[in-house]
Amino acid sequence: MRIEVDARGELCPRPVIMTKKELDNLKKGVITTIVDNEVARDNVSKLAQSCGCSFIIDSKDNDYYIHITKDGAVEDTIVKDTINVSIPSKTKDLTISIASDKMGVGGEELGKILMKSFIYTIRETTPFPTTMVFLNSGVNLTCEDSPVLEDLKELAKSGVEIISCGTCLDYYNLKDKIQVGEIGNMYAIYEKMRNANNTLNIG
């Protein structure tokens, strides 16, 4: 079975959500999602990868065609593997969402000092969170000249998943300056927050 998802002109995270809906309804076959920008191309590719699907990408006339193959056998394997996965004792099933480069309301300088202290405290305290999500001005913390960059790099080395909102990076013109973690879309961020046993919102 072959399905085509035309997501050209759609803003993040619509291409991902449109593709995910078709993937959920498809037991076995190929879905081709068409997008017109690199961010959507990368986000849909990450979705395919996270779902255990193989994919190839073609480009034509400034559009990208992501051909995703869903194989029931692959899905079965993933389910089996997932059952056997155990969370390392070094981490706790916690997602921390940081929506500002400052902590709290009040003095800006104080807020930045508090945020620096907060990130340092996370680095020095185990178990670590499984995921840290950065939104809005919080994405400044994962980019060049961030006062907490080294702490975040150490956390990433320890297995903490660090995700920066792609739309936010675009808004602040920071996409080329990200230094740690990966760029995510709102669908992926929502899934992380929804599936975590505990979520902590900061900023």
Backbone as a ProteinNet text record, in pm:
[ID]
protein_1_A
[PRIMARY]
MRIEVDARGELCPRPVIMTKKELDNLKKGVITTIVDNEVARDNVSKLAQSCGCSFIIDSKDNDYYIHITKDGAVEDTIVKDTINVSIPSKTKDLTISIASDKMGVGGEELGKILMKSFIYTIRETTPFPTTMVFLNSGVNLTCEDSPVLEDLKELAKSGVEIISCGTCLDYYNLKDKIQVGEIGNMYAIYEKMRNANNTLNIG
[TERTIARY]
84.2	0	88	53	130.4	37.2	84.6	6.6	93.1	32.2	105.8	48.9	138.4	100.5	164.2	83.4	135.7	131.8	247.2	255.1	326.4	332.2	395.2	313.3	382.6	315	265.6	279.5	233.4	344.3	306.1	403.1	422.8	540.2	571.3	468.2	415.6	454.9	358.1	281	178.1	230.8	345.2	392.7	416.3	467.8	493.6	361.7	267.4	138.8	64	65.7	-1.4	59.6	192.8	260.2	232.5	234.1	211.5	72.1	-26.6	-162	-168.1	-100.7	-101.1	-22.2	88	167.2	86	9.2	-72.2	-178.5	-230.7	-337.3	-284.4	-154.1	-94.2	-26.4	-64.6	0.3	131.4	128.2	247.8	239.2	346.2	345.1	438.7	414.3	502.7	421.9	472.5	414.2	516.7	474	561.5	509.2	588.1	550.8	629.6	557.8	621.7	623.5	741.7	754.9	840.1	837.8	907.9	1015	1059.3	1168.2	1248.2	1371.4	1464.2	1422.3	1365	1323.5	1217	1116.4	1011.6	1069.1	1161.3	1226.5	1294.5	1371.1	1443.5	1348.1	1242.5	1148.7	1072.5	1030.1	959.1	1055	1179.3	1278.7	1299.9	1305.6	1322.6	1202.2	1083	963.6	973.9	1014	1026.3	1126.2	1236.5	1339.9	1289.4	1218.2	1167.7	1062.6	995.6	893.3	952.3	1084.4	1149.3	1129.8	1097.7	1075.7	1200.6	1225.1	1333	1280.8	1370.2	1325	1437.4	1398.6	1493	1432.8	1518.9	1474	1516	1420.4	1447.9	1416.7	1482.8	1449.7	1420	1321.5	1282.5	1215.3	1264.4	1206	1188.1	1290.6	1291.2	1195.9	1139	1057.1	1133.4	1097.7	1160	1053.8	1089.3	1000.1	1061.1	997	1047.2	965.7	1030.2	962.7	985.7	880.2	889.3	829.9	908.1	859.8	828.1	704.3	662.7	646.4	720.9	718.1	667.8	562.9	505.4	604.7	698	798.8	889.1	923.9	1007.5	935.7	806.8	730	725.2	706.5	703.2	833.7	944.3	1074.2	1090.8	1044.2	1057.4	978.4	856.9	775.4	846.8	904.9	974.7	1093.9	1169.4	1285.7	1245.5	1134.1	1089.9	1055.9	997.1	960.1	1082.7	1194.7	1313.9	1400	1364.4	1445.6	1426.2	1533.2	1524.1	1592.3	1538	1595	1715.4	1831.7	1949.9	1924.2	1982.1	1961	2015.3	2101.1	2159.6	2057.1	1947.6	1845.6	1710.7	1625.7	1490	1393.8	1278.6	1182.3	1119.2	1194.2	1152.6	1187.4	1092.7	1118.8	1110.8	1216.8	1219.4	1202	1100.1	1073.1	1116.4	1207.2	1260.5	1219.9	1134.5	1075.8	1133.5	1246.1	1307	1455.5	1534.4	1675.7	1695.2	1584	1586.6	1493.9	1513.9	1429	1348.8	1217.1	1131	1100.6	1017.8	975.5	1037.7	1096.2	1159.6	1283.5	1390	1513.3	1571.1	1605.3	1656.6	1789.9	1877.4	2009.5	1997.5	1911.5	1889.3	1832.4	1739.6	1679.8	1782.7	1881.6	1985.8	2079.4	2106.9	2190	2120	1990.5	1914.4	1909.4	1892.9	1888.6	2022.4	2130.5	2263.7	2280.9	2236.8	2247.3	2159.8	2042.7	1949.4	2008.1	2063.5	2121.6	2242.1	2320.9	2436.8	2390.7	2282.5	2229.5	2183.7	2121.5	2080.5	2202.5	2306.1	2427.7	2490	2479.2	2546.3	2459	2336.2	2242.8	2194.3	2207.5	2152.8	2034.1	1940.2	1942.1	1913.1	1970.2	1946.8	1808.7	1752.5	1627.7	1657.5	1558.4	1579.6	1584.5	1505.3	1493.8	1486.1	1552.6	1537.7	1494.4	1383.8	1327.6	1341.9	1388.6	1410	1318.8	1239.4	1140.7	1161.6	1099	1102.6	1246.1	1266.1	1401.9	1491.5	1433.8	1514.2	1614.3	1588.5	1681.2	1816	1818.9	1947.8	2046.9	1993.5	2079.8	2153.8	2104.6	2170.5	2259.3	2273.6	2347.1	2477.7	2550.8	2678.2	2661.1	2765.5	2770.9	2675.4	2617.2	2532.1	2617.5	2575.4	2653.1	2642.2	2551.5	2534.2	2569.8	2638.9	2665.9	2746.1	2848.3	2931.9	2853.1	2767.6	2684.5	2592.8	2532.8	2442.6	2516.9	2638.4	2717.2	2750.3	2780.2	2808.8	2684.7	2570.8	2445.6	2416.6	2442.8	2421.5	2512.8	2636.4	2730.4	2681.9	2608.9	2557.8	2427.8	2382.3	2264.4	2136.1	2143.5	2023.8	1993.7	1871.6	1829.3	1795.8	1859	1837.8	1777.7	1661	1587.7	1557.6	1591.8	1558.9	1449.7	1351.6	1239.8	1289.4	1264.4	1310.4	1246	1117.3	1047.8	1107.1	1141.8	1200.2	1339.6	1417.5	1551.2	1541.2	1442.9	1421.7	1383.6	1294.5	1244.7	1358.7	1450.4	1562.9	1687.7	1673.5	1787.3	1906.1	1877.8	1982	2009.7	1942.1	1953.2	2096.6	2177.8	2316.5	2408.8	2352.9	2438.1	2415.7	2330.2	2304.3	2431.1	2459.7	2584.7	2566.3	2446.1	2425.7	2284.4	2271.3	2139.9	2093.5	1965.2	1907.2	1790.8	1756.7	1644.7	1517.3	1414.3	1289.9	1172.9	1062.9	940.3	837.7	728.4	631.2	567.6	552	495.9	587.9	718.6	814.5	821.2	817.4	823.2	699.9	584.8	460.7	464.9	514.8	523.3	613.6	725.1	816.6	748.2	678.1	612.8	494.5	421.1	303.3	338.1	447.3	482.8	569	620.5	703.4	615	664.3	589.2	584.5	689.8	696.5	745.8	684	726.4	741.6	851.2	878.8	890.2	808.1	808.1	877.2	975.6	1054.8	1050.6	1039.8	1047	912
-119.5	0	124.8	222.7	348.1	465.4	554	671.4	795	901.6	1026.3	1133	1199.3	1309.3	1436.7	1525.4	1650.9	1757.1	1783.6	1878.4	2007.1	2031.9	2156.7	2276.9	2376.4	2496.7	2485.7	2368.2	2349.6	2387.2	2452.9	2494.6	2386.1	2385.5	2293	2306.1	2196.4	2056.8	1983.2	2054.8	1990.7	1876.6	1893.4	1781.5	1654.1	1670.1	1554	1489.7	1571.9	1518.3	1449.8	1511.3	1450.7	1314.3	1307.6	1180.3	1078.1	1123.6	1030.7	967.5	1045.5	990.7	879.1	900.5	796.6	674.6	697.4	585.4	502.3	570.3	499	412.5	459.2	386.5	277.9	284.4	191.2	75.1	-46.1	-162.2	-193.3	-186.3	-218.7	-149.5	-83.4	-16.9	102.8	191.4	306.4	435.6	530.3	664.5	761.6	842.5	947.3	1082.6	1147.9	1281.8	1385.5	1483.2	1588.1	1717.5	1774.2	1900.7	1996.5	2123.3	2224.1	2300	2244.8	2309.8	2205.2	2243.3	2148.6	2111.2	2206.2	2177	2067.2	2082.9	1981	1848.4	1854.4	1730.8	1657.3	1732.2	1669.4	1618.5	1694.1	1652.2	1525.4	1518.5	1398.1	1278.6	1303.2	1194.9	1142.1	1233.2	1190.4	1110.8	1151.8	1076.3	933.3	920	786.2	702.5	764.6	693	650.4	740.2	708.8	598.8	583.2	478.8	348.5	345	223.1	195.4	297.5	281.8	322.6	255.2	297.2	407.1	491.5	599.9	644.6	697.4	760.8	895.1	985.6	1120.9	1154.1	1201	1253.7	1403	1477	1618.8	1649.6	1736.9	1774.1	1911.3	2003	2137.6	2202.2	2194.6	2255.7	2189.2	2076.7	1999.3	1873.1	1821.4	1698.4	1589.3	1471.5	1356.1	1253.9	1235.7	1140.2	1012	907.5	779.4	691.8	669.2	596.3	457.5	357.5	219.3	165.1	125.4	66.3	-84.1	-156.6	-302.7	-354.1	-430.8	-483.4	-558.1	-627.7	-704.6	-612.8	-499.2	-402.2	-351.5	-323	-270.9	-372	-502.4	-605.3	-610.5	-597.9	-602.8	-487.7	-371.2	-254.3	-273.7	-326.5	-348.6	-441.9	-550.6	-645.9	-580.4	-502.4	-435.8	-337	-266.5	-165.8	-228.8	-347.9	-415	-442.5	-473.1	-511.4	-393.4	-273.4	-157.1	-118.9	-93.8	-46.7	88.5	176.4	309.2	301	348.9	342	412.5	361.6	419.4	561	596	729.3	836.2	796.2	892	857.5	957.6	941.3	981.7	915.9	946.5	1082.9	1185.1	1323.5	1408.1	1486.3	1583.6	1723.8	1800.9	1939.7	2030.6	2114.4	2208.9	2348.6	2408.6	2540.9	2640.1	2736.1	2826.5	2967.8	2984.2	3117.4	3100.6	3201	3197.4	3259.5	3293.5	3346.8	3261	3269.8	3193.2	3289.7	3274.1	3356.1	3491.9	3568.2	3702.1	3806.2	3909.1	4013.3	4062.6	4083.3	4134.4	4040.2	4096.5	4012.4	3949.7	4031.1	3978.8	3868.6	3890.1	3788.8	3662.1	3679.7	3564.3	3479.7	3544.1	3469.5	3398.7	3464.3	3399.8	3275.6	3289.7	3176.1	3060.8	3093.7	2987.6	2914.8	2990.8	2929.2	2835.4	2880.9	2799.2	2674.2	2691.4	2578.8	2469.3	2510.8	2412.4	2343.4	2421.1	2362.8	2259.8	2291.3	2199	2068.8	2078.5	1957.4	1872.3	1940.3	1867.6	1794.2	1853.8	1798.3	1705.1	1683.4	1603	1482.5	1365.1	1244.5	1194.8	1125.2	1090.1	1210.3	1206.3	1312.3	1294.9	1402.2	1387.7	1313.3	1247.3	1179.8	1279.8	1388.4	1483.6	1626.2	1717.3	1860.9	1926.8	2002	2066.5	2217.7	2283.3	2427.8	2497.5	2591.9	2663.1	2813.3	2886	3032.2	3080.8	3180.8	3232.1	3131.6	3022.7	2917.5	2856.5	2866.6	2809.2	2881.3	3003.4	3073	2991.7	2909	2833.8	2719.8	2675	2564	2612.6	2744.9	2801.2	2867.5	2913.9	2981.4	3090.9	3108.2	3212.7	3188.2	3070.7	3039.2	3022	3079.6	3064.2	2924.1	2842.4	2707.4	2598.8	2639.6	2545.1	2423.7	2447.2	2335.3	2239.9	2295.2	2208.9	2122.1	2182	2106.5	2000.4	2031.4	1931.8	1812.9	1840.5	1731.3	1646.6	1712.4	1637.8	1550.5	1604.5	1526.7	1404.1	1421.8	1308.9	1202.7	1245.7	1152	1084.3	1117.3	1048.7	1129.3	1253.9	1337.8	1384.9	1362.6	1406.9	1555.3	1632.3	1777.2	1817.3	1881.4	1917.3	2067.1	2133.5	2275.7	2289.9	2371.8	2394.1	2459.3	2394.8	2447.5	2580.3	2594	2719.6	2834	2805.7	2908.5	2947.7	2848.9	2879.1	2966.2	2935.2	3017.7	3160.8	3172.7	3304.5	3393.5	3334.1	3411.3	3406.2	3347.3	3335	3264.4	3153.5	3082.6	2942.2	2905.8	2766.3	2727.2	2820.7	2788.1	2797.4	2833.2	2853.1	2750.2	2654.5	2552.6	2470	2442.2	2376.3	2242.4	2214.7	2090.7	2038.6	1907.5	1846.4	1849.6	1831.6	1825.5	1923.5	1950.1	2039.3	1955.6	1997.5	1922.4	2006.2	1940.7	2010.9	1997.2	2068.2	2071.6	1934.9	1858.2	1724.2	1639.9	1640.3	1560.9	1609.4	1741.1	1798	1757.8	1765.8	1726	1579.2	1495.5	1352.3	1327.4	1398.5	1381.2	1420.7	1532.8	1581.8	1493.1	1447.3	1366.8	1229	1172.6	1036.6	1026.8	1138.4	1134.4	1114.7	1038.5	1020.6	1150.4	1229.8	1357.7	1466.3	1582.8	1697.7	1819.6	1889.7	2010.1	2127.8	2229.4	2346.3	2463.9	2519.2	2630.4	2746.1	2867.9	2985.8	3047.8
0	0	0	-79.9	-85.7	-55	28.5	68.7	46.8	-3.2	-22.3	70.1	140.7	230.3	175.3	123.9	68.9	178.5	238.8	349.7	309.1	179.8	133.7	180.1	231.9	279.9	422.4	483.3	620.9	718.9	827.5	927.8	1032.2	1094.2	1202.2	1313.7	1370.7	1345.4	1253.4	1171.6	1089.6	1001.4	930.7	848	929.9	1050.8	1136.6	1179.3	1221	1268.2	1154.1	1036.1	920.5	887.6	893.6	865.4	973.5	1099	1211.4	1203.8	1166	1154.8	1051.8	938.6	834.8	880.5	950.6	1001.7	1100.4	1185	1284.1	1216.3	1103.2	1034.6	940.4	911.4	815.1	888.1	850.2	911.1	841.6	709.3	632	496.9	455.5	326.7	324.5	228	208.1	212.8	288.1	292.2	235.6	141.1	88.8	135.2	217.5	264	184.8	130.3	50.2	131.2	148.2	221.4	138.5	177.1	97.2	174.1	286.1	358.8	435.9	469.4	531.9	673.6	746.6	884.4	885.1	799.5	791.7	744.2	648.3	600.6	715.7	796.3	907	1014.7	1042.7	1147.2	1107.8	982.4	936.8	935.8	899.1	900.2	1041.3	1137.6	1277.5	1325.4	1280.3	1316.9	1263.7	1136.7	1077.7	1155.4	1189.7	1264.8	1401	1469.3	1603.4	1599.2	1484.7	1469.6	1417.8	1400.2	1353.9	1206.6	1129.5	985.8	908.3	796.8	708.2	616.8	569.3	482.4	390.2	276.3	184.6	143.1	103.2	68.5	-74.3	-153.4	-286.4	-285.9	-372.2	-385.8	-532.4	-550.5	-686.3	-682	-762.5	-772.3	-634.7	-552.4	-418.3	-319.6	-357.3	-263.9	-223	-104.5	-55.3	-45.8	-95.9	-90.9	5.5	120.4	220.2	206.1	155.7	134.5	258.2	333.8	460.4	442.8	474.5	462.8	601.1	618.3	745.4	725.3	805.9	798.9	932.4	930.5	1054.3	1138.3	1070.6	1142.6	1222.8	1160.9	1231.4	1354.1	1338.6	1450.8	1565.9	1528	1630.6	1707.2	1632.4	1697	1794.8	1751.8	1838	1967	1953.3	2072.1	2168.2	2113	2197.8	2265.9	2185.9	2242.6	2349.6	2324.8	2420.3	2553.6	2547.5	2671.2	2756.4	2689.7	2762.6	2804.9	2760.2	2793.7	2939.9	3008.3	3145.9	3156.2	3235	3250	3342.4	3298	3382.9	3515.2	3620.4	3752.7	3762.4	3664.4	3665.6	3630.8	3566.3	3526.7	3587.9	3593.2	3643.7	3532.5	3525.6	3419.4	3446	3411.6	3436.2	3314.7	3266.9	3160.2	3218.6	3200	3246.6	3125.8	3130.2	3022.2	3067.1	2991.2	3026.6	2917.5	2952.9	2853.5	2860	2925.6	2934.3	2965.9	2929.4	2968.9	3106.1	3170.1	3307.1	3393.6	3524.5	3615.3	3702.2	3697.3	3780.6	3719.9	3788.6	3744.4	3836.5	3774.6	3854.4	3784.2	3856.6	3799.6	3695.6	3576.4	3467.9	3504.6	3561.7	3597.6	3701.7	3800.3	3903.1	3840.4	3747.5	3682.3	3609.2	3546.1	3474.5	3571.9	3684.1	3787	3841.1	3865.7	3918.4	3819.1	3690	3589.6	3581.7	3586.6	3583.3	3702.4	3816.7	3937.2	3927	3867.4	3852.7	3763.1	3648.1	3555	3619.9	3691	3760.3	3863.2	3933.3	4034	3969.4	3852.9	3781.3	3748.1	3700	3661.6	3781.1	3896.4	4014.1	4096.2	4051.2	4130.7	4051.8	4107.8	4045.2	4126.6	4061.5	3919.8	3830.5	3710	3612.6	3549.5	3496.9	3418.8	3289.2	3234.2	3105.8	2990.4	3003	2891.9	2943.8	2872.9	2899	2767.6	2774.1	2656	2671	2565.6	2571.2	2470.6	2521.5	2440.9	2452	2356.9	2358.1	2383.6	2470.4	2490.4	2562.1	2611.5	2672.6	2576.2	2444.1	2346.3	2345.9	2401.2	2413.3	2495.8	2585.1	2676	2607.3	2492.6	2422.3	2307.8	2295.4	2181.5	2225.4	2126.9	2152.3	2257.1	2337.7	2439.7	2556.7	2563.2	2677.3	2802.4	2913.9	3038.2	3099	3046.3	3102.1	3000.2	2895.2	2786.4	2832.5	2910.6	2955.3	3043.9	3129.6	3214.1	3128.3	3026.9	2940.1	2860.3	2817.8	2743.9	2833.3	2959	3052.8	3077.2	3088	3105.4	2983.7	2864.8	2742.3	2740.3	2783.2	2789	2886.5	2987.8	3089	3046.3	2926.7	2874.9	2877.5	2919.5	2921.1	2778.5	2735	2601.3	2606.8	2521.9	2520.8	2386.7	2392.7	2271	2271	2162.3	2146	2039.4	2066.5	1974	1844.5	1731	1603.5	1566.1	1594.9	1565.4	1646.6	1771.1	1858.8	1809.6	1766	1713.1	1588.8	1504.2	1385.1	1423.8	1520.8	1561.7	1611.2	1684.5	1740.3	1651.4	1530.2	1437	1501.5	1567.9	1641.6	1586.6	1479.3	1434.6	1403.1	1354.3	1319.9	1440.6	1554	1671.6	1781.7	1755.7	1857.8	1880	2006.3	2042.4	2113	2158.3	2231.7	2206.8	2201	2182.4	2038.3	2021.1	1887.6	1873.5	1749.1	1720.7	1710.1	1782.1	1780.9	1732.5	1709.2	1670.2	1782.2	1770.6	1879.9	1904	1798.3	1818	1906.6	1872.5	1949.2	2093.6	2111.7	2246.6	2326.8	2263.1	2331.7	2371.7	2282.2	2312.8	2433.1	2438.8	2552.8	2683.1	2680.7	2802.2	2839.9	2741	2767.9	2822.3	2770.6	2808.2	2933.1	2978.8	3100	3223.2	3317.2	3442.2	3522	3506.2	3578	3483.8	3491.3	3409.8	3498.9	3481.1	3559.6	3463.4	3481.7	3392.9	3460.1	3390.8	3443.7	3344.3	3396	3309.5	3285.8
[MASK]
+++++++++++++++++++++++++++++++++++++++++++++++++++++++++++++++++++++++++++++++++++++++++++++++++++++++++++++++++++++++++++++++++++++++++++++++++++++++++++++++++++++++++++++++++++++++++++++++++++++++++++

